[in-house]
PDB file of C-alpha atoms in Angstrom:
ATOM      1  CA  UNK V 239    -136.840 -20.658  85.601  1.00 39.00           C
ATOM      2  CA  UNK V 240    -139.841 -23.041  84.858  1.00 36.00           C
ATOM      3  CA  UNK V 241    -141.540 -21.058  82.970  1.00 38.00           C
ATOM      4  CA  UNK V 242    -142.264 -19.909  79.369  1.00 38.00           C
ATOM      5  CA  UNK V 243    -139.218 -18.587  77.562  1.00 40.00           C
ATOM      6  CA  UNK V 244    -137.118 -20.659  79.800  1.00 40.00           C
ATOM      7  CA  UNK V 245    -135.478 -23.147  76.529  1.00 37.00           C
ATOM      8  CA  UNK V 246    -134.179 -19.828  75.039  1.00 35.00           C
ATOM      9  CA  UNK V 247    -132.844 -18.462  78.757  1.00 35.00           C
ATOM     10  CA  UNK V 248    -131.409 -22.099  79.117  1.00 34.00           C
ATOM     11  CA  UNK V 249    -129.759 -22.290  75.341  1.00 37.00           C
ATOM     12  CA  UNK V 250    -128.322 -18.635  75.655  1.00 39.00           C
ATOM     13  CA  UNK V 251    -126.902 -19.679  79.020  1.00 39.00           C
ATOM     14  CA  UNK V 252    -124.845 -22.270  77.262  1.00 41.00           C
ATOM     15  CA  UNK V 253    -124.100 -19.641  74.919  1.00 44.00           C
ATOM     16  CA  UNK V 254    -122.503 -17.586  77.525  1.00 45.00           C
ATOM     17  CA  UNK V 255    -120.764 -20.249  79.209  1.00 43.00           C
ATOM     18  CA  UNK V 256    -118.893 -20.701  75.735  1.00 43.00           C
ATOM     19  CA  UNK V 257    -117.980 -17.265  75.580  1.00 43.00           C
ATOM     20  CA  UNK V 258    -117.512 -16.710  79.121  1.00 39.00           C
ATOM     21  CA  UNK V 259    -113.804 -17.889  78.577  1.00 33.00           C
ATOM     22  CA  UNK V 260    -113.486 -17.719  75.156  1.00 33.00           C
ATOM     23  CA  UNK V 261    -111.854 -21.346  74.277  1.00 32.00           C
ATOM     24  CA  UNK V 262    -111.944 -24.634  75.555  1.00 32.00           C
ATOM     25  CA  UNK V 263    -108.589 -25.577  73.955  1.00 33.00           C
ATOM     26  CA  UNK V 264    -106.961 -23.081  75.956  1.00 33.00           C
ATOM     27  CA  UNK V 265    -103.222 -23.633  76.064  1.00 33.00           C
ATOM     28  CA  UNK V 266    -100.219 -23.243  78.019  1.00 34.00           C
ATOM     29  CA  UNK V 267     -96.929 -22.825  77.196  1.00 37.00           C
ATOM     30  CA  UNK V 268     -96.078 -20.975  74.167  1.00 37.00           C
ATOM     31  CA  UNK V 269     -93.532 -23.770  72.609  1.00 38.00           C
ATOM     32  CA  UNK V 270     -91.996 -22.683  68.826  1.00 39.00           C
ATOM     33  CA  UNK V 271     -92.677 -24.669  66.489  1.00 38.00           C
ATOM     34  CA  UNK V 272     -89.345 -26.157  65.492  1.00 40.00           C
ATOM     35  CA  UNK V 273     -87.620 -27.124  62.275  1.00 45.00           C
ATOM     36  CA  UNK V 274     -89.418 -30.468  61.683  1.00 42.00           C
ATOM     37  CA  UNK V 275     -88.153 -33.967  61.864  1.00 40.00           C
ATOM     38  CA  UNK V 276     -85.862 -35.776  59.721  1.00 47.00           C
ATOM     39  CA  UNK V 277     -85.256 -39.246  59.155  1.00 49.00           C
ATOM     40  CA  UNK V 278     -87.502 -42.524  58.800  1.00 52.00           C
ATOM     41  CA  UNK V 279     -91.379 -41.674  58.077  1.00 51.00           C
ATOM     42  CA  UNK V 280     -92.310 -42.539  61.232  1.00 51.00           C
ATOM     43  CA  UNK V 281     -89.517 -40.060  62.713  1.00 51.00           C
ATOM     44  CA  UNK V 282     -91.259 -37.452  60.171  1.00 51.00           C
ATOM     45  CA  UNK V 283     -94.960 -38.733  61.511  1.00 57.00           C
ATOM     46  CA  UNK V 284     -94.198 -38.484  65.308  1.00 61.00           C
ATOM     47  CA  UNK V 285     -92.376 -35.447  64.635  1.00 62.00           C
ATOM     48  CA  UNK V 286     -95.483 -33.787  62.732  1.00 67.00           C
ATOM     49  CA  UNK V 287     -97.702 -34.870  65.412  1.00 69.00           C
ATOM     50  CA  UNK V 288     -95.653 -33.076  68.261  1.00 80.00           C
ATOM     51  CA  UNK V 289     -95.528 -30.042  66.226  1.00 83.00           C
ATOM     52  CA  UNK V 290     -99.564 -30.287  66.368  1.00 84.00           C
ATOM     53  CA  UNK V 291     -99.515 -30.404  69.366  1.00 83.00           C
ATOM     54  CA  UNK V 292     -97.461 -27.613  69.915  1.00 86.00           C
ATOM     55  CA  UNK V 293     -99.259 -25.533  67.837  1.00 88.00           C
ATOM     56  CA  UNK V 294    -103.034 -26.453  69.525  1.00 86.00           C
ATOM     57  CA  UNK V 295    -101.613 -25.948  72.924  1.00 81.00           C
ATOM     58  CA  UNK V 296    -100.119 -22.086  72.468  1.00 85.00           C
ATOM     59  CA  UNK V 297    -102.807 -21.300  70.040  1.00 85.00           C
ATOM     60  CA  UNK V 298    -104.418 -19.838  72.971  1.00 75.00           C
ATOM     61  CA  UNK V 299    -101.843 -17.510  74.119  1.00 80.00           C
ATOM     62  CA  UNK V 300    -101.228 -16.624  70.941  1.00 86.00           C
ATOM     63  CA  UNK V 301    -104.721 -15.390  70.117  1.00 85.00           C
ATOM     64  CA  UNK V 302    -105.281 -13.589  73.711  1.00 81.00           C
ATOM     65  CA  UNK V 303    -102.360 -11.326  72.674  1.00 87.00           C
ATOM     66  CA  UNK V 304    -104.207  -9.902  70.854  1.00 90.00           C
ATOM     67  CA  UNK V 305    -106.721  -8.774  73.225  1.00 88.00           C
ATOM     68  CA  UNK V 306    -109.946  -8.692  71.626  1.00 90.00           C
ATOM     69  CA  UNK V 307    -111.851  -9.901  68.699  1.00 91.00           C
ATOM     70  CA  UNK V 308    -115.432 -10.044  66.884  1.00 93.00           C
ATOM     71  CA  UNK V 309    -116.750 -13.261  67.368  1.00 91.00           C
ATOM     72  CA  UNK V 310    -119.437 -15.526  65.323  1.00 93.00           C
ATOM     73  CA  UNK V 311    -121.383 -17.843  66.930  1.00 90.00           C
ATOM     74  CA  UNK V 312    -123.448 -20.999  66.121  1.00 91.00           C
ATOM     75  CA  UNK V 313    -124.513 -23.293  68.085  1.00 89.00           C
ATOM     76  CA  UNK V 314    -126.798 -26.547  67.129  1.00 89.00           C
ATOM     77  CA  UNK V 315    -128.717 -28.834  69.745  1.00 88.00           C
ATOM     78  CA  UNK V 316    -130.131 -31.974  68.719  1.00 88.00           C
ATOM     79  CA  UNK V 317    -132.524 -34.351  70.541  1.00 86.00           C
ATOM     80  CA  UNK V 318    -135.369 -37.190  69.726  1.00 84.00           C
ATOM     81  CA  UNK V 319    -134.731 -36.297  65.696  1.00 84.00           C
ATOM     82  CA  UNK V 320    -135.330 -32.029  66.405  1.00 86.00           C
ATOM     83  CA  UNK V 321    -132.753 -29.822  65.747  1.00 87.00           C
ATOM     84  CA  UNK V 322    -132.159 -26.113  67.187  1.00 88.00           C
ATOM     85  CA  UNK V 323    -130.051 -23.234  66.218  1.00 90.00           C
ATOM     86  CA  UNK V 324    -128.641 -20.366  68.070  1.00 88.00           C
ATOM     87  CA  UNK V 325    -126.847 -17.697  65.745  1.00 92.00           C
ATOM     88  CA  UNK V 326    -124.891 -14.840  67.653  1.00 91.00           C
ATOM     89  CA  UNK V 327    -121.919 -12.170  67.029  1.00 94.00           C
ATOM     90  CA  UNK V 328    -120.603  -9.009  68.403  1.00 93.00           C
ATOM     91  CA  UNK V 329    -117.267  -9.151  70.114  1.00 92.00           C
ATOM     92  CA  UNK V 330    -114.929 -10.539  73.203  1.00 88.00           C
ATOM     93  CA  UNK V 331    -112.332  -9.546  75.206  1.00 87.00           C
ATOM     94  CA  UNK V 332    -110.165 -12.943  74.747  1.00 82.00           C
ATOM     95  CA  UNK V 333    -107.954 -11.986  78.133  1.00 78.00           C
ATOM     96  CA  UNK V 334    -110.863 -12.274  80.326  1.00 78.00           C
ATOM     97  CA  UNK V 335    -113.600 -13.465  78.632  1.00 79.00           C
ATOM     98  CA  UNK V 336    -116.071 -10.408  78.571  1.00 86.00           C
ATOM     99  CA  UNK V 337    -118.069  -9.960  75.757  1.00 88.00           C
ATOM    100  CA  UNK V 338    -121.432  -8.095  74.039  1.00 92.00           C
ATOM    101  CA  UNK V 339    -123.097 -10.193  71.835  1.00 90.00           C
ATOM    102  CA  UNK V 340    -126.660 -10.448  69.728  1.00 92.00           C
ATOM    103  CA  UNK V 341    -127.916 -13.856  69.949  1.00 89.00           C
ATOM    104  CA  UNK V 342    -130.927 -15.294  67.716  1.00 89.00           C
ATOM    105  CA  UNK V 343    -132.885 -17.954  69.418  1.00 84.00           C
ATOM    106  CA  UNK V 344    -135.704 -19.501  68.042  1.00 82.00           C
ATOM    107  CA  UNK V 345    -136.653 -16.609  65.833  1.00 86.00           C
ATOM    108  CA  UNK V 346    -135.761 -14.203  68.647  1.00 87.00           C
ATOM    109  CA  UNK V 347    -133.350 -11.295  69.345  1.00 90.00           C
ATOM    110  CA  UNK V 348    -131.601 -10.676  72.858  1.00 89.00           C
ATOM    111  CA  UNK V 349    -128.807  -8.989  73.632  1.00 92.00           C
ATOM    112  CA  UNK V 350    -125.999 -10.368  75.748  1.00 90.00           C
ATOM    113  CA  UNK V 351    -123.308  -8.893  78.057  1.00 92.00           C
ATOM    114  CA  UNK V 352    -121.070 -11.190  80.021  1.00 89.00           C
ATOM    115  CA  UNK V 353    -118.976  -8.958  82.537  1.00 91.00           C
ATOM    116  CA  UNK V 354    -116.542 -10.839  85.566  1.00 88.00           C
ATOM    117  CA  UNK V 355    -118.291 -14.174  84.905  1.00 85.00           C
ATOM    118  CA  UNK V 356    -121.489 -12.535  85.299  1.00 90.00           C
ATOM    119  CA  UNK V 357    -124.200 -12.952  82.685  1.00 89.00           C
ATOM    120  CA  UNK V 358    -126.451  -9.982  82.015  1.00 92.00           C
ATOM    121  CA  UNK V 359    -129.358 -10.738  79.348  1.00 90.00           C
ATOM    122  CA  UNK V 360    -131.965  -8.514  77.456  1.00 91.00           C
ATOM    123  CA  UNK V 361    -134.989 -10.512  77.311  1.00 82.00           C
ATOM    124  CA  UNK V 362    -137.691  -9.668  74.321  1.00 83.00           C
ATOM    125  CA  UNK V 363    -140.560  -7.983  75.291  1.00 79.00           C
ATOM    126  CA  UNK V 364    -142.847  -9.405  78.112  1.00 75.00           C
ATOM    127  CA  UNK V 365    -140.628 -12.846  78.637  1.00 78.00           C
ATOM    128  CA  UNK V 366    -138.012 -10.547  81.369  1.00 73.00           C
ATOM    129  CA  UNK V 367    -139.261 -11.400  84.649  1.00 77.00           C
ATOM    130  CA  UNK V 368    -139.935  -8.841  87.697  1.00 77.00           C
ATOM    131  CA  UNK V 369    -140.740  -6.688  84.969  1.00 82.00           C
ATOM    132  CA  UNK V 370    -137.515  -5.400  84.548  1.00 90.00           C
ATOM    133  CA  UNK V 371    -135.710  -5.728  80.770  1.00 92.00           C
ATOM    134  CA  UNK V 372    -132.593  -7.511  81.736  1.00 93.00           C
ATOM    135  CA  UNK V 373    -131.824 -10.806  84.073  1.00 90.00           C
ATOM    136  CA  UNK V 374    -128.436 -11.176  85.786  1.00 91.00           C
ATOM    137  CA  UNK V 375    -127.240 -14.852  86.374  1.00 90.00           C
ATOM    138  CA  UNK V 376    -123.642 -15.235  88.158  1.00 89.00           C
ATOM    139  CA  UNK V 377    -121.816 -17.687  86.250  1.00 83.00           C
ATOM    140  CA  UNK V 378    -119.134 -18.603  88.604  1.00 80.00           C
ATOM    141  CA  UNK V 379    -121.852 -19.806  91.143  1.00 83.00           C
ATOM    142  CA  UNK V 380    -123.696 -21.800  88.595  1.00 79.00           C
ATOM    143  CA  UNK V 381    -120.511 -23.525  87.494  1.00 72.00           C
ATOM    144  CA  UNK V 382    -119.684 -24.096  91.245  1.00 68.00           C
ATOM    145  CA  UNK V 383    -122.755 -25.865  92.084  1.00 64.00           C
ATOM    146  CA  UNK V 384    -122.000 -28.283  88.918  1.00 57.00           C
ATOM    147  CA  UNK V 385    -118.652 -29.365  90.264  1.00 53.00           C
ATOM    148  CA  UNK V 386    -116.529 -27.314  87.888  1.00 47.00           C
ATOM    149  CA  UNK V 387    -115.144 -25.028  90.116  1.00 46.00           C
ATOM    150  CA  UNK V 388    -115.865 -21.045  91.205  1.00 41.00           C
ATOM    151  CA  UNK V 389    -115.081 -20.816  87.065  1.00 42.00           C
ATOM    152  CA  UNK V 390    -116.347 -22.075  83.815  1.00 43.00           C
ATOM    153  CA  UNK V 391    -114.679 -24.913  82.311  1.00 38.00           C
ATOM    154  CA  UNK V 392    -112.902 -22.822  79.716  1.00 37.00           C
ATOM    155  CA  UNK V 393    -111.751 -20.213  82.246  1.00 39.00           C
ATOM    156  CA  UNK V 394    -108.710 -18.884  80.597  1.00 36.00           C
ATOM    157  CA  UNK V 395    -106.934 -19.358  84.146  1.00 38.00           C
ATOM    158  CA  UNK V 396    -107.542 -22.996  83.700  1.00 45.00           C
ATOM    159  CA  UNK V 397    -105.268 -23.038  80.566  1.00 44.00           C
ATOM    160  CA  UNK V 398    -101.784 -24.941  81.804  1.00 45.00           C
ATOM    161  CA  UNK V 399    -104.294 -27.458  83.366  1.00 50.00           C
ATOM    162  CA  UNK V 400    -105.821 -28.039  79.721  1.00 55.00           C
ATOM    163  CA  UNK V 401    -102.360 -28.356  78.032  1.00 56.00           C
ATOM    164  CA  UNK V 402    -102.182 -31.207  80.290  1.00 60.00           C
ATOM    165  CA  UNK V 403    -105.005 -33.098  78.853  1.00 65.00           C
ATOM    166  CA  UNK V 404    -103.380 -32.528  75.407  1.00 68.00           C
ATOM    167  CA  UNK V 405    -100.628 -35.143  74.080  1.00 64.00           C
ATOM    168  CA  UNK V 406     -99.527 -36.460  71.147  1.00 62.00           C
ATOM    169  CA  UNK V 407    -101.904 -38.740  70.253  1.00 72.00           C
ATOM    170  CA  UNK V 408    -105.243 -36.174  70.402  1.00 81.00           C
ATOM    171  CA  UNK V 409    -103.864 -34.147  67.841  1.00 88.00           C
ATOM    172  CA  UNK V 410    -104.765 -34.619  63.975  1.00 90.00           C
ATOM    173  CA  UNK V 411    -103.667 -32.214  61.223  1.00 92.00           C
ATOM    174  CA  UNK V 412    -106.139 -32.436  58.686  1.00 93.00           C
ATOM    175  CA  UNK V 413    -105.657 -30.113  56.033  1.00 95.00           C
ATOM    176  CA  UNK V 414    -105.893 -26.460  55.049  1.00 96.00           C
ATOM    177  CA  UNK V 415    -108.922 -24.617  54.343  1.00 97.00           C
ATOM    178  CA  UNK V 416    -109.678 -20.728  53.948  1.00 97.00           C
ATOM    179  CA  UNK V 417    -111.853 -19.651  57.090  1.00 97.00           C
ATOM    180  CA  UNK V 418    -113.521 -15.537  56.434  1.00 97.00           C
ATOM    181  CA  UNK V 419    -111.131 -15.187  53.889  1.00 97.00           C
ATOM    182  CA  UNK V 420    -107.650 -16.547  56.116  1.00 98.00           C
ATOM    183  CA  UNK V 421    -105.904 -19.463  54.941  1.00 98.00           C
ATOM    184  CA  UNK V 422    -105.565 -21.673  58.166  1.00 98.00           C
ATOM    185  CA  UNK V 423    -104.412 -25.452  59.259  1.00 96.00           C
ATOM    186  CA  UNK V 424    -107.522 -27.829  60.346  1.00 96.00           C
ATOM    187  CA  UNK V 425    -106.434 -29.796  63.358  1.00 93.00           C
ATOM    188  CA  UNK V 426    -108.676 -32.716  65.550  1.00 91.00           C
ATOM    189  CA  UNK V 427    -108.424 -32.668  68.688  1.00 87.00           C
ATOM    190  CA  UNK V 428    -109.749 -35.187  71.465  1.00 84.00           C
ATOM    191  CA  UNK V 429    -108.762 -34.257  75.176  1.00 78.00           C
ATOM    192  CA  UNK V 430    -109.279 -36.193  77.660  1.00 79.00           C
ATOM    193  CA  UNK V 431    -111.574 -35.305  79.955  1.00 78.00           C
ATOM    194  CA  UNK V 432    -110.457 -37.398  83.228  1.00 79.00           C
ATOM    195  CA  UNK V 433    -107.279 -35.399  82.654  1.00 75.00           C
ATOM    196  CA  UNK V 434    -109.254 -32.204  83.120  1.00 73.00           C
ATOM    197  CA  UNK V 435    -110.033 -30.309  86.490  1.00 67.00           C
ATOM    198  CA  UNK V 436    -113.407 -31.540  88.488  1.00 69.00           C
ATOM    199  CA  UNK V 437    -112.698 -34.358  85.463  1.00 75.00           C
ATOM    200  CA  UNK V 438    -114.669 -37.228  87.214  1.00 78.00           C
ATOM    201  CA  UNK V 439    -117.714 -34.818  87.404  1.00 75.00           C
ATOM    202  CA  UNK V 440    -117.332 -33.565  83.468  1.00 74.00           C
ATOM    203  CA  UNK V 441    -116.942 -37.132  82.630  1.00 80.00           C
ATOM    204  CA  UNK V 442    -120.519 -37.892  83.873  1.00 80.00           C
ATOM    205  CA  UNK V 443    -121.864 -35.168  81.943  1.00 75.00           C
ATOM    206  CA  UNK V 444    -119.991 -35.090  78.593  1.00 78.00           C
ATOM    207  CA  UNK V 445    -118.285 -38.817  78.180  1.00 80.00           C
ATOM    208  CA  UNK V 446    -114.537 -39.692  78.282  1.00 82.00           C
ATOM    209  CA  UNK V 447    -113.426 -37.354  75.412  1.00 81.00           C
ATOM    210  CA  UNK V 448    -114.202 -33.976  74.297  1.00 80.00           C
ATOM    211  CA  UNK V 449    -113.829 -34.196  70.482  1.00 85.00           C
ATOM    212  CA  UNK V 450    -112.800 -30.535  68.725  1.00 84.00           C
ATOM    213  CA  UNK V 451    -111.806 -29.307  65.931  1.00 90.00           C
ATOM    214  CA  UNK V 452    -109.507 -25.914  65.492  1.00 90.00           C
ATOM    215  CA  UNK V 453    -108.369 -23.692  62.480  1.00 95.00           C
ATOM    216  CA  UNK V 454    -105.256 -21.614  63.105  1.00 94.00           C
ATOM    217  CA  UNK V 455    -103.956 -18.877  60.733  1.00 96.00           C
ATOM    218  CA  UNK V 456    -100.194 -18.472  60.082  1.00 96.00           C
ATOM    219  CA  UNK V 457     -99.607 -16.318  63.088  1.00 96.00           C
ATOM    220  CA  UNK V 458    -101.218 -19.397  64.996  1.00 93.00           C
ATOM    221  CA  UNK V 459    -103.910 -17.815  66.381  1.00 92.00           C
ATOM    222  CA  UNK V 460    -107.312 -19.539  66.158  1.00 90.00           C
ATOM    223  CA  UNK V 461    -109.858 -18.542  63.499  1.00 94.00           C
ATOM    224  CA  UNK V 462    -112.499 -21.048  64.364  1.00 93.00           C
ATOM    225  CA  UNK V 463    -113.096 -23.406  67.118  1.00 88.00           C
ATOM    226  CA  UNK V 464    -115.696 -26.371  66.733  1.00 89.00           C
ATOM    227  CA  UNK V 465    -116.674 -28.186  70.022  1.00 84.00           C
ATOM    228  CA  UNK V 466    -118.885 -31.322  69.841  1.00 86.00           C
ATOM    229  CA  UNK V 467    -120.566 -32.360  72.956  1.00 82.00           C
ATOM    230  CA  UNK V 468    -122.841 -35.160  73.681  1.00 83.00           C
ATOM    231  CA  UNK V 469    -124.852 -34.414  77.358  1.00 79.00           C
ATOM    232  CA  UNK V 470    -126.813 -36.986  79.012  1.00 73.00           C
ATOM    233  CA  UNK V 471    -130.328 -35.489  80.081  1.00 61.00           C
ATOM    234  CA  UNK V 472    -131.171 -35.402  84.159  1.00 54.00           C
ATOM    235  CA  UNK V 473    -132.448 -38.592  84.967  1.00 53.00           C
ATOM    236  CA  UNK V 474    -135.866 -36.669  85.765  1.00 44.00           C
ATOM    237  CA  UNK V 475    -136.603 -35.954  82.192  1.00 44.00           C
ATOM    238  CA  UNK V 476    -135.863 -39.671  81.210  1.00 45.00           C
ATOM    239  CA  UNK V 477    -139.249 -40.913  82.693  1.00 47.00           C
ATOM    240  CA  UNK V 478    -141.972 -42.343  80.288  1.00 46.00           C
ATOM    241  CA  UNK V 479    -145.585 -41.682  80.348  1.00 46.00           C
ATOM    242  CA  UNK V 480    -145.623 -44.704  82.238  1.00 51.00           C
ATOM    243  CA  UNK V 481    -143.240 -43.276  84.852  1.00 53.00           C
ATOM    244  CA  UNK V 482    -140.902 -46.003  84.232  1.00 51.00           C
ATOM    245  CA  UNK V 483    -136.968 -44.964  83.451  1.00 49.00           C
ATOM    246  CA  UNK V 484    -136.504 -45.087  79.369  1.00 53.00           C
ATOM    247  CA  UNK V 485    -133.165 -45.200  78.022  1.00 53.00           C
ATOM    248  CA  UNK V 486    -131.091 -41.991  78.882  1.00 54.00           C
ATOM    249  CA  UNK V 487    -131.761 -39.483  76.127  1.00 75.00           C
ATOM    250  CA  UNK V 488    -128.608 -37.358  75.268  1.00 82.00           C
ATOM    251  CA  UNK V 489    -128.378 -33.949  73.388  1.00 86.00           C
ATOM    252  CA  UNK V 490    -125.791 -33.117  70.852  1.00 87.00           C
ATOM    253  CA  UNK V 491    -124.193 -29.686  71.230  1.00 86.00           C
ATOM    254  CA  UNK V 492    -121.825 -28.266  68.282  1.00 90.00           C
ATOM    255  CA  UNK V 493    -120.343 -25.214  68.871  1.00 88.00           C
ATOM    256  CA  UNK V 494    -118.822 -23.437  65.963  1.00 91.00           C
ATOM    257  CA  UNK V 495    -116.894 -19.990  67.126  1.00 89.00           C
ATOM    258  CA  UNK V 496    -114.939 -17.852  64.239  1.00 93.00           C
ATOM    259  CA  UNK V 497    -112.835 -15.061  65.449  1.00 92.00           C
ATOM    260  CA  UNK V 498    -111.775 -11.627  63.265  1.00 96.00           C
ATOM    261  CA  UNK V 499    -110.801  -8.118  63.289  1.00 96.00           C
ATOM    262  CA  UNK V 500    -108.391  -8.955  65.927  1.00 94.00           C
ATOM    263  CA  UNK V 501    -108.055  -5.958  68.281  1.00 93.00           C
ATOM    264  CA  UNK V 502    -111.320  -4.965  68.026  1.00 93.00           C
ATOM    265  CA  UNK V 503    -113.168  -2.482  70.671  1.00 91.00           C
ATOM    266  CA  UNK V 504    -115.212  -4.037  73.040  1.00 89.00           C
ATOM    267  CA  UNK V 505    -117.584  -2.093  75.471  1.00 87.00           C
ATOM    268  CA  UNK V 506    -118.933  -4.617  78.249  1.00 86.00           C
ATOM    269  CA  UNK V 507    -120.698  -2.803  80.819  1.00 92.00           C
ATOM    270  CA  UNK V 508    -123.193  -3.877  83.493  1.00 94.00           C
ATOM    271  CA  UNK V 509    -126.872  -2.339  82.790  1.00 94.00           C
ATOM    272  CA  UNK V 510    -128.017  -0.073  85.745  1.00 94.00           C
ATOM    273  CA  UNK V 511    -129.246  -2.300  88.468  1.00 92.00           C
ATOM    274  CA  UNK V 512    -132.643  -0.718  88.536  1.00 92.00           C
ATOM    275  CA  UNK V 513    -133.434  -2.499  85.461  1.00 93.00           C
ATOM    276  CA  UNK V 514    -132.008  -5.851  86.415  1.00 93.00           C
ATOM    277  CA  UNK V 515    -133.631  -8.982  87.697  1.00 91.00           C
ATOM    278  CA  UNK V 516    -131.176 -11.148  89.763  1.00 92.00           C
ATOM    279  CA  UNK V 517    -131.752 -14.761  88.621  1.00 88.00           C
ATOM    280  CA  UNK V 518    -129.180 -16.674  89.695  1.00 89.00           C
ATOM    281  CA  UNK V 519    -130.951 -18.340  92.412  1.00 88.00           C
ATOM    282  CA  UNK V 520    -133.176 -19.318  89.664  1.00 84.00           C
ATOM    283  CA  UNK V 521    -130.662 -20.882  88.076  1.00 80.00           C
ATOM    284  CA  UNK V 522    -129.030 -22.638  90.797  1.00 83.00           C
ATOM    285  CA  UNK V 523    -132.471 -23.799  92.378  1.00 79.00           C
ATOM    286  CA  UNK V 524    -132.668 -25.579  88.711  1.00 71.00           C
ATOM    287  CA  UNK V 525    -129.646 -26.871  88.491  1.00 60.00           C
ATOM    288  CA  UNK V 526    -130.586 -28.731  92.126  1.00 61.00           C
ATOM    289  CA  UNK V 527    -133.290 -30.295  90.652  1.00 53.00           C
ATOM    290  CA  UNK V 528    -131.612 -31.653  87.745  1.00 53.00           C
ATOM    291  CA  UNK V 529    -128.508 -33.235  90.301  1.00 53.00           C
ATOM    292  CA  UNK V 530    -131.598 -35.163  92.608  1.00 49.00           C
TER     293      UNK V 530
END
């Protein structure tokens, strides 16, 4: 993809890997929430912490019962002082993880389908190669030539692994606050990424922890999920003008997801092929030249 256009293809690809499988925080089982703990404070403390947990782990499960949602996405990259911002909503299957959405990047408008892990993007006018409207990337090969498996990272059939990473201790209530209207509970969450699937490999890329933040309504369901990231550039960008090394330069990545109108419609279907440029080799022939 080294061409022109190719930050906004590259920013909406993170886009779709987000969506791909809805949330990160995916949990497993679908524990109650119990009665609370009496006795000492630190009884009460430990026993308010567990039910955090609790609650952060099943939120998952709890929202993909419901099938489908609109979804409103931000997302904000940051690097050497310069800021970016990526605006998109439409709606996503939350069972498995297809979605249409409009995404604004950089002052453009392209329209987004993600069907069986495979990306399908309307590119403005005269930036779609092969002179076709719409690219095709497969996501599932792109994710297995990272080390993260055939699936994205927050594959929804990764979700009893994630509950794993998730104890006690990486779960902070923080408060209530009203989220589109919905009152919800604000809770912190830090997994731990060895503890993840392919975690050695994530850990190079993303550092030990994965800091979040989740708002879950009274049903439990989430209502906005905030993922912080911190990536360390390929080592092939980090080169001065001399051609020395410099000091690795990392990019921030916030992710901020709300989800409404649960139950929502959602029509995901692949454009006719005729009209699609495959670019997935593209992508992985990149993705190569970043891991030399």
């Amino acid at each position: 993809m080294g061409r022109a256009g190719n930050g906004r293809r590259v920013c909406a690809l993170g886009v779709a890997g987000v969506l791909a499988g809805t949330a990160l925080v995916a949990c497993g089982d679908d524990g109650d929430s119990g009665d609370g703990t009496r006795g000492t404070s630190a009884d009460a403390s430990a026993g308010t912490r567990e039910q955090g947990t609790r609650a952060v782990r099943s939120a998952y499960d709890r929202t993909a019962e419901e099938d489908t949602a609109k979804v409103k996405l931000r997302v904000q990259t940051s690097a050497r002082g310069a800021s970016e911002t990526a605006n998109g909503q439409g709606a996503v299957d939350l069972d498995d993880g297809d979605s249409v959405m409009t995404l604004t990047v950089q002052g453009q408008r392209i329209e987004q389908r993600v069907i069986d892990q495979v990306l399908y993007q309307k590119m403005p006018k005269g930036q779609a190669p092969g002179g076709k409207p719409w690219i095709r990337i497969d996501l599932g090969k792109v994710a297995g030539q990272q080390g993260t498996g055939g699936r994205s990272m927050s594959d929804p059939a990764q979700s009893a692994a994630y509950a794993k990473a998730i104890t006690d201790k990486d779960v902070t209530k923080k408060g209530s606050a009203t989220v589109n209207g919905v009152k919800t509970t604000h809770y912190r969450v830090s997994v731990d990424v060895a503890r993840l699937p392919h975690g050695d490999t994530l850990r190079e890329q993303v550092g030990p922890t994965l800091p979040m933040d989740v708002w879950l309504d009274d049903e439990g369901r989430m209502r906005r999920q905030q993922i912080d990231m911190t990536v360390k550039a390929p080592e092939a960008t980090q080169r001065s003008s001399s051609g020395a090394s410099s000091a690795p330069e990392k990019v921030t990545v916030r992710t901020v997801m709300d989800f409404t109108d649960f139950g929502t419609e959602v029509e995901a279907d692949a454009p006719p092929a005729g009209q699609v440029t495959d670019m997935t080799g593209k992508a992985l022939e990149q993705g190569k030249g970043q891991q030399s």
